[in-house]
XYZ file of C-alpha atoms in Angstrom:
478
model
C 46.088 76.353 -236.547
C 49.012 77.971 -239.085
C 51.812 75.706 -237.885
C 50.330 72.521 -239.680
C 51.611 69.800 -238.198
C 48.600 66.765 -239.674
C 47.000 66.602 -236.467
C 45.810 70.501 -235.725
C 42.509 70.053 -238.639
C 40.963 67.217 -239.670
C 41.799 65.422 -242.862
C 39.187 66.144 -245.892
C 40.425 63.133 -247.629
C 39.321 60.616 -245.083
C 35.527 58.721 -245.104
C 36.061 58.510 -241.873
C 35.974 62.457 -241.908
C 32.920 62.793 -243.245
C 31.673 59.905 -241.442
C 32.363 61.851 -238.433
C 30.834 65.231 -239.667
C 27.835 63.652 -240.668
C 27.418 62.140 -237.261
C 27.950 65.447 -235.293
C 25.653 67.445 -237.923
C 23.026 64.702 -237.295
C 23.527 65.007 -233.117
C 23.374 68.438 -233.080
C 20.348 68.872 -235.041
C 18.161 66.352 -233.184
C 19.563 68.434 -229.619
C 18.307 71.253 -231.153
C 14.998 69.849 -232.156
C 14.378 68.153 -228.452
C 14.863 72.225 -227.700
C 11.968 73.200 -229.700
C 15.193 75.352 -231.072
C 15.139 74.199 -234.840
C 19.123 74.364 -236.350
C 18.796 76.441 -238.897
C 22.622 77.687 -239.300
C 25.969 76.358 -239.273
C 29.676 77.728 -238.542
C 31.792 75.571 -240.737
C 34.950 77.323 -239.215
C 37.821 77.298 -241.458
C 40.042 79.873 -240.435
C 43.618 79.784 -241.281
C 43.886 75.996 -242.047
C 46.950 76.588 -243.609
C 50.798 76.010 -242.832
C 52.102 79.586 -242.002
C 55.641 78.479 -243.007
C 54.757 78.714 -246.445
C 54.746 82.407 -246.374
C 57.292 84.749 -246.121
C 60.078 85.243 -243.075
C 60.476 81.731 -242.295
C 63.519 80.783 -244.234
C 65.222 79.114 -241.059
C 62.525 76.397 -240.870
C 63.824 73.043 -242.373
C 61.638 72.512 -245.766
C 60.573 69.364 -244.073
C 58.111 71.007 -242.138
C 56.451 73.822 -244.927
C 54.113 71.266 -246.456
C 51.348 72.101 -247.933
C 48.346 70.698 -245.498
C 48.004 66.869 -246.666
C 50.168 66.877 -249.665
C 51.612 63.698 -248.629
C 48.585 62.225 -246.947
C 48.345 58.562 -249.078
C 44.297 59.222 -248.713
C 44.533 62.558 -250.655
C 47.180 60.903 -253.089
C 44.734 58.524 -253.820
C 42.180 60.897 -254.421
C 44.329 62.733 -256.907
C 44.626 59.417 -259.141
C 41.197 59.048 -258.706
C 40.005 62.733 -259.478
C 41.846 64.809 -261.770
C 39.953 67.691 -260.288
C 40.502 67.337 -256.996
C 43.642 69.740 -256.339
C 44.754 69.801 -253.009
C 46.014 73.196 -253.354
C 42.195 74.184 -252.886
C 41.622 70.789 -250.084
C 39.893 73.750 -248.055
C 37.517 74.892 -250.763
C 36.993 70.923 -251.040
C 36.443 70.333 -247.333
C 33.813 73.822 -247.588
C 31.980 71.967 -250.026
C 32.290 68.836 -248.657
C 30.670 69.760 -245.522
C 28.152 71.967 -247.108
C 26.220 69.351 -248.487
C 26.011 67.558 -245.560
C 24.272 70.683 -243.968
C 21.750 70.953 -246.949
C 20.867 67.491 -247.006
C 20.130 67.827 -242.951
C 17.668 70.751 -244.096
C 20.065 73.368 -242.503
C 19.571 76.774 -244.456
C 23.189 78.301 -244.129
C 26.958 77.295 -243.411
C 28.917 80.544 -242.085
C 32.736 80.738 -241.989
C 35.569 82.597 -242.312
C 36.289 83.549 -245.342
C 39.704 81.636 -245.363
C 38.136 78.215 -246.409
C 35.497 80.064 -249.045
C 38.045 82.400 -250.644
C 38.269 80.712 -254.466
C 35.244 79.777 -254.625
C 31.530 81.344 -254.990
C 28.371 81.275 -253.267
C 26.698 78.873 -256.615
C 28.914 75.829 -255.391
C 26.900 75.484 -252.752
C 23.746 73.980 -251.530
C 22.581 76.028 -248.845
C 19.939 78.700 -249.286
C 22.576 80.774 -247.854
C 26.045 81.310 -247.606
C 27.460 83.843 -245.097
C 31.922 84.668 -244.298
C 33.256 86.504 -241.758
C 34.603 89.208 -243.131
C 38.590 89.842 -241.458
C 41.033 91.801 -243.772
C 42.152 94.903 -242.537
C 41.679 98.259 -244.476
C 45.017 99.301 -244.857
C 46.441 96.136 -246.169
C 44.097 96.592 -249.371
C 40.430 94.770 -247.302
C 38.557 97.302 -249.456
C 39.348 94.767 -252.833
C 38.948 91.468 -250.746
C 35.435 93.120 -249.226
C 34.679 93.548 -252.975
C 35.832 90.130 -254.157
C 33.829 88.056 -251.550
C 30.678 90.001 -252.318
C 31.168 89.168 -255.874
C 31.001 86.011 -255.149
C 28.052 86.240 -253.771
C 28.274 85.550 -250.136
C 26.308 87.110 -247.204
C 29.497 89.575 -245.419
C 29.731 89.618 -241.540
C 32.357 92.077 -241.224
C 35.080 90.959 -238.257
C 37.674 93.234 -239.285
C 40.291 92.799 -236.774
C 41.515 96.704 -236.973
C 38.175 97.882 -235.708
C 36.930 94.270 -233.811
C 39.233 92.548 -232.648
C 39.253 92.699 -228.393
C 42.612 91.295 -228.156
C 43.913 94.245 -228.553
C 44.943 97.166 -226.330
C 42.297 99.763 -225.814
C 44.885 102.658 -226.397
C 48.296 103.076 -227.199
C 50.639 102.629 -223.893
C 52.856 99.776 -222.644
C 50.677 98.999 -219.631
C 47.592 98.126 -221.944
C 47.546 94.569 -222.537
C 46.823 93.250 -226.086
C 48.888 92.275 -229.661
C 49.120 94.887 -232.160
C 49.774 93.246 -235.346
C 46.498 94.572 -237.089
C 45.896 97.326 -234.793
C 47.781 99.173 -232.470
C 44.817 99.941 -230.568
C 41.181 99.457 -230.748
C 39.281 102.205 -228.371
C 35.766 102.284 -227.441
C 35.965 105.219 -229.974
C 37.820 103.706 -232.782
C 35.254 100.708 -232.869
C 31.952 102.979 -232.048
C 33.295 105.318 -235.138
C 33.227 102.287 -237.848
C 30.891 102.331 -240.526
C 30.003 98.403 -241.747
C 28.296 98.881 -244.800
C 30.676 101.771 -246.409
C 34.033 100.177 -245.165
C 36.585 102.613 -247.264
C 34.591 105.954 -245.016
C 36.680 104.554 -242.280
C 40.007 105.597 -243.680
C 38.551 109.317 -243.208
C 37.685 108.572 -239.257
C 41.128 106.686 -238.061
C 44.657 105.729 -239.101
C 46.218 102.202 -239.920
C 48.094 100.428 -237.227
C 51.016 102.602 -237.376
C 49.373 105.686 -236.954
C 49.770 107.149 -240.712
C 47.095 108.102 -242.606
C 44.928 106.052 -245.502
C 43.386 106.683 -248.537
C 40.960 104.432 -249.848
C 38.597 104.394 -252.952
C 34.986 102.260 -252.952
C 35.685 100.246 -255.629
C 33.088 100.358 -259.305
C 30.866 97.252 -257.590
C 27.681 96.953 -256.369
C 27.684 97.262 -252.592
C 28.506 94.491 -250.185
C 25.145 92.354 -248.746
C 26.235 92.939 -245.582
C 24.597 90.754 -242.967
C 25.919 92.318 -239.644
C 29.360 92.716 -237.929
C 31.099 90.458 -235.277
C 33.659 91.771 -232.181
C 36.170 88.887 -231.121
C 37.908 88.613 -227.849
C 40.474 85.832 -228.913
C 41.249 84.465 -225.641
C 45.092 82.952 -225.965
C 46.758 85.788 -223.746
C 43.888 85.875 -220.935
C 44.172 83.654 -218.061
C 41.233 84.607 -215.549
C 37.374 85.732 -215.850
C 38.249 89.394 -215.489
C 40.921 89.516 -217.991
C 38.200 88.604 -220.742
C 35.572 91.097 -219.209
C 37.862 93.771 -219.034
C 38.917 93.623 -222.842
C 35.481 92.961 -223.788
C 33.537 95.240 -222.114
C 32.715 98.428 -222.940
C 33.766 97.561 -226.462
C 31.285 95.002 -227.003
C 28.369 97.502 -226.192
C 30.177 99.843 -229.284
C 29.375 96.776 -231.511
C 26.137 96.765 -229.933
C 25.159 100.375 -231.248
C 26.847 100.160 -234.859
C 24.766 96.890 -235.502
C 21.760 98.091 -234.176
C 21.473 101.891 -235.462
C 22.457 103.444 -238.757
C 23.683 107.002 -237.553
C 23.726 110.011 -239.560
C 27.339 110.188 -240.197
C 27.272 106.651 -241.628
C 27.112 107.406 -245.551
C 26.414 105.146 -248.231
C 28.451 102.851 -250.360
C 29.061 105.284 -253.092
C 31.732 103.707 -256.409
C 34.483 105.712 -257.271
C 34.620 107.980 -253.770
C 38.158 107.983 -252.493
C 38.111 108.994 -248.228
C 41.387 110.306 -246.426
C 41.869 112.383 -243.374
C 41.077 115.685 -245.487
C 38.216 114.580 -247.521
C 35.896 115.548 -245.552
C 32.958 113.936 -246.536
C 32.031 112.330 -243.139
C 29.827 115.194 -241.232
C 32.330 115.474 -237.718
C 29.709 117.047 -235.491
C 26.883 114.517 -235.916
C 29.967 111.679 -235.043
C 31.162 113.649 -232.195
C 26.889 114.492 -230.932
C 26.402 110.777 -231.448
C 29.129 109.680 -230.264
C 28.792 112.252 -226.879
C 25.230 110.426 -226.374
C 26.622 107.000 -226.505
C 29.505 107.561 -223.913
C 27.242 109.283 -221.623
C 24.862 106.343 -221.603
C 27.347 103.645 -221.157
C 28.881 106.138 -218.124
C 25.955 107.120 -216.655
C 23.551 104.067 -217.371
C 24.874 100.809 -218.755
C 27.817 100.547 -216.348
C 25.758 100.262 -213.744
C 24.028 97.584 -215.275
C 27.776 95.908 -216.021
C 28.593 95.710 -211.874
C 25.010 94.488 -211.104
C 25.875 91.175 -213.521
C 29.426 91.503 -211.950
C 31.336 92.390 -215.068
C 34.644 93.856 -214.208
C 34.637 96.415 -217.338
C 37.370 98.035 -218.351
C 37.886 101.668 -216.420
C 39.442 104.269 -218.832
C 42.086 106.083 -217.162
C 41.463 109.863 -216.649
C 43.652 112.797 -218.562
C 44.431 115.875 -216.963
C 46.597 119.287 -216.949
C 48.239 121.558 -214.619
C 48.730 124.837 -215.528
C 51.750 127.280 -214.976
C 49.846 128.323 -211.623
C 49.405 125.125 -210.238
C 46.321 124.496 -210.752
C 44.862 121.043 -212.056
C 41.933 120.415 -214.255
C 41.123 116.654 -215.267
C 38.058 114.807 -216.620
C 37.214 110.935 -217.944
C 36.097 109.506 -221.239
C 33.181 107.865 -219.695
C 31.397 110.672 -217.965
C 29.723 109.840 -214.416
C 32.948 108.517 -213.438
C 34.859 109.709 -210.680
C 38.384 110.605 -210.916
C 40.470 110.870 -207.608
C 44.242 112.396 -207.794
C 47.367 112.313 -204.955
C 49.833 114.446 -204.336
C 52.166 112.545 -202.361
C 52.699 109.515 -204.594
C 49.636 107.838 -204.260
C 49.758 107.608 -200.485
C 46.539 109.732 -199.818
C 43.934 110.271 -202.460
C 41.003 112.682 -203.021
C 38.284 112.921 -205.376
C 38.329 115.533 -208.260
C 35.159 117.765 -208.293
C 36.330 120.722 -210.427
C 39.352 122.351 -210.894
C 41.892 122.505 -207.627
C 45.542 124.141 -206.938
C 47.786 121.661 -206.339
C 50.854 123.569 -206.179
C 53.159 124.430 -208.464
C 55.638 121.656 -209.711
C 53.675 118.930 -208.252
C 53.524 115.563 -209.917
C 50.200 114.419 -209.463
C 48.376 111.217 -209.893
C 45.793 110.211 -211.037
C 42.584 107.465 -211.300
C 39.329 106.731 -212.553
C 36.945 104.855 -210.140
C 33.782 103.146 -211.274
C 30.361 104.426 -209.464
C 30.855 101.246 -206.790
C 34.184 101.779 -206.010
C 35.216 98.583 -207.577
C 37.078 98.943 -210.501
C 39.681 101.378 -210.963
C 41.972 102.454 -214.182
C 45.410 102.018 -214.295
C 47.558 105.315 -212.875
C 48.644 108.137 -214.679
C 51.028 110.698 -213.645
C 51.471 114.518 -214.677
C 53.415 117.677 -214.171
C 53.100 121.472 -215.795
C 56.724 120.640 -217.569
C 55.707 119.580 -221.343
C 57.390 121.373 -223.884
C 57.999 120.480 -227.847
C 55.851 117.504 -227.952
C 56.310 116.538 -231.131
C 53.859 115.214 -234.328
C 51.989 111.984 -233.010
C 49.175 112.811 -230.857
C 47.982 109.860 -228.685
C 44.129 109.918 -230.178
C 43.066 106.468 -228.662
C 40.485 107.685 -226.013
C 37.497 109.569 -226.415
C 36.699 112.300 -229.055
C 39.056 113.015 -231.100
C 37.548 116.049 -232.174
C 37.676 117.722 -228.272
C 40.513 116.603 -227.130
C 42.549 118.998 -224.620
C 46.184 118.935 -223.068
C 48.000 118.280 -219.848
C 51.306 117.121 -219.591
C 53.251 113.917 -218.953
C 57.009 114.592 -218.416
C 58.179 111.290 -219.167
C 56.218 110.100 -222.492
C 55.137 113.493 -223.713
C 57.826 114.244 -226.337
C 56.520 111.018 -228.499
C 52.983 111.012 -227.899
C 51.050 114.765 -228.155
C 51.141 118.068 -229.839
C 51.427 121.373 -228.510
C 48.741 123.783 -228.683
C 50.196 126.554 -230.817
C 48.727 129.869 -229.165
C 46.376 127.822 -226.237
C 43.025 128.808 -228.172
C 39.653 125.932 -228.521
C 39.693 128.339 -231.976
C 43.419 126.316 -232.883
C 41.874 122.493 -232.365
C 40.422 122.372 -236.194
C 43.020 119.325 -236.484
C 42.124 116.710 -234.101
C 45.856 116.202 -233.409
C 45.697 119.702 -231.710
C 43.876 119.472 -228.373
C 43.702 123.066 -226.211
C 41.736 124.168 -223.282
C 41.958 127.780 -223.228
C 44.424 129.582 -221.649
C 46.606 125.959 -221.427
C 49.317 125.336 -223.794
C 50.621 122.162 -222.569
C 50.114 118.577 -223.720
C 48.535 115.289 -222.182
C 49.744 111.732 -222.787
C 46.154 110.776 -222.368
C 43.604 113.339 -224.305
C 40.283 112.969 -223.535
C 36.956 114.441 -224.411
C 36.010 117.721 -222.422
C 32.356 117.272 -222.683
C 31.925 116.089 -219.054
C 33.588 119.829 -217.876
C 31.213 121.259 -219.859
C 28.138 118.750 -218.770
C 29.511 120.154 -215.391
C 29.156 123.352 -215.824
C 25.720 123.424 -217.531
C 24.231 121.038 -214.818
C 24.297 118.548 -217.326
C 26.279 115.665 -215.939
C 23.457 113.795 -214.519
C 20.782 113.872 -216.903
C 22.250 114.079 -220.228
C 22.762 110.558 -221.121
C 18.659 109.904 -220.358
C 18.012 113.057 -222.838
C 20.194 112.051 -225.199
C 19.628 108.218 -225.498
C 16.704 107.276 -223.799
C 16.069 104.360 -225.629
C 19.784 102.663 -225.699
C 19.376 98.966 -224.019
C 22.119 96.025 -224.094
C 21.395 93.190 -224.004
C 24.255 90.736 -223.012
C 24.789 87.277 -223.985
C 27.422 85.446 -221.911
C 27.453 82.522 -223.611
């Protein structure tokens, strides 16, 4: 895949590739007939069957190897004297085609693929009652116009977008988080619960693009997208063991779960010609952050329970926390119903967090999430009371943006939070600000305070059963 090298995809100017297609189409069909399972729809594939080194920053490759794929295959030369049509700058939309009739002529009703090997041509050249792509340009590279263009062409859209569904990538914004960030430079259970499938430029109002600046997008003057559902993808090059893949796929996955499933309030409607940015304003807030409240509590309190009965190591958020100028630390998680413990001395003796607790004045304290069975556990975090000018670029990659509060983090703090200006809730209108009154200083990790207030309300242990009583998963592990 990318680095074409004539043996990485099969060769669309063979018989003997069609030969071979037709024989697997043929042998997977009748498997699925002895079933009783009747095949009814394909994945073609075709994503990035290119040679990368035909783009841009690759001058220092010898020319030898940025060939277009096949262009000196004597089968496809052949098939250019044959065919003055066939043009094997398109030998993907060829192979698409190709392959598509062979699915239609087996009586299968529709060939999905990415939209790689589709992009050129439209859903008319083809012979399958339907015609389906996945869906993976990102928003702020201009995937409002290729969302558009696709649709025009009349294809079915599963929308894969990387920046919001991809699970290779880290879960918030910190060195010790595993995952690439070329499309995103994180992907929280937030960020991916918050996007809207069918009204893809509202999501330029809800987040930022992968560096963190802000987007404005316009719905282009077309009709909307027939969007046919939306995909997560754990690409599964950097993992090595079982865990590795559960933890970056799980919670997540359950996120996709809900956005497929429901329509929420906040989700609004394709609408050509409306233009969404950070201060638009269009997107109602406080049914997101009510919604999204009942969700987290759910997966906390509910479905992660389920997760360790089926022995899915899921990822543990890691908790956030302040200390104030009398010593006294207050902490909570983004998935309520876990418990948090904290040390002291360096991790040598822990204890677990009920409520608010003096831990001294200019203590460094650290701190852990634990799942309910003791388990699983977050990565540490450390804090102290010292946190002063913390800059513009709040970390807003876990939880609720929206109630976010401070605590401190001596080493990172200066490049990753903001400071409350006077300590007030009243001051947190900009989700960069995050305040606990009475607290000025700043977290590395902000976090949603609803689980304090749960707390103090008695609400903790009933709220995700009053709020989502009807949420299931279901899981598919294969």
């Amino acid at each position: 895949i990318q680095f074409y090298d004539r043996t990485s995809i099969i060769n669309p100017c063979l018989d003997s590739s069609v030969r071979f297609v037709e024989k697997l189409v043929g042998e997977v069909k009748q498997m699925h007939a002895d079933a009783g399972i009747p095949l009814d729809s394909y994945h073609f594939g075709g994503d990035e069957a290119k040679n990368i080194l035909l783009g841009a920053g690759y001058s220092s490759y010898a020319d030898e190897l940025k060939q277009q794929p096949f262009s000196k295959s004597p089968s496809c030369q052949a098939k250019i004297l044959e065919d003055p049509s066939f043009d094997i700058e398109k030998i993907a939309n060829y192979w698409a085609i190709t392959v598509n009739k062979i699915l239609a002529k087996n009586g299968i009703k529709e060939m999905v693929a990415w939209e790689d090997g589709l992009r050129g041509t439209t859903k008319k050249q083809y012979e399958t009652e339907s015609v389906a792509v996945d869906f993976w340009e990102t928003l702020f590279w201009g995937g409002i116009d290729g969302l558009a263009e696709m649709a025009d062409g009349g294809f079915d859209i599963i929308m894969s977008n990387p920046d919001y569904l991809y699970f290779d990538f880290p879960y918030e914004v910190n060195p010790e988080e595993r995952g690439y960030y070329w499309a995103a430079r994180f992907n929280s259970v937030y960020k991916v619960f918050t996007f809207a499938p069918e009204n893809l430029a509202q999501n330029a109002e809800t987040s930022t693009d992968r560096d963190g600046n802000e987007m404005s997008v316009t719905t282009p003057e077309v009709t909307a997208p027939s969007i046919r559902g939306m995909q997560g993808q754990t690409w599964s090059e950097t993992i090595r063991t079982d865990d590795q893949y559960y933890e970056m796929a799980f919670p997540r996955v359950l996120a996709v779960a809900e956005r497929a499933w429901h329509r929420a309030s906040w989700e609004l409607d394709w609408s050509s010609g409306v233009t969404y940015n950070a201060t638009t304003g269009l997107v109602p807030k406080d049914e997101l952050a009510t919604d999204y409240n009942g969700f987290v509590s759910a997966l906390g309190c509910r479905e992660a329970f389920k997760l360790e009965k089926l022995g899915i190591t899921y990822r543990v958020p890691p908790p956030g926390a302040s200390i104030d100028a009398s010593g006294v630390l207050t902490a909570n998680s983004e998935m309520p119903c876990t418990a948090i413990m904290y040390s002291i001395d360096e991790g040598n003796n822990w204890s677990e967090y009920s409520g608010p607790v003096g831990v001294g004045v200019g203590k460094v304290v650290a701190l852990q999430s634990v799942s309910s069975n003791g388990a699983l556990k977050s990565r540490v975090v450390s804090i102290d009371e010292e946190c002063n000018d913390c800059g513009e670029n709040a970390d807003t990659s876990t939880a609720n943006p929206e109630n976010f509060f401070c605590g401190s983090n001596k080493q990172d703090a200066r490049q990753i939070c903001t400071p409350c200006p006077s300590g007030t809730i009243s001051e947190c209108d900009n989700p960069f600000h995050g305040c606990i009154e009475g607290v000025e200083e700043c977290t590395l990790f902000g976090v949603s305070d609803n689980q304090q207030v749960e707390s103090q309300n008695g609400m903790s242990s009933n709220y995700a059963s009053e709020l989502a009583p009807d949420l299931q998963v279901m899981i598919d592990m294969g």
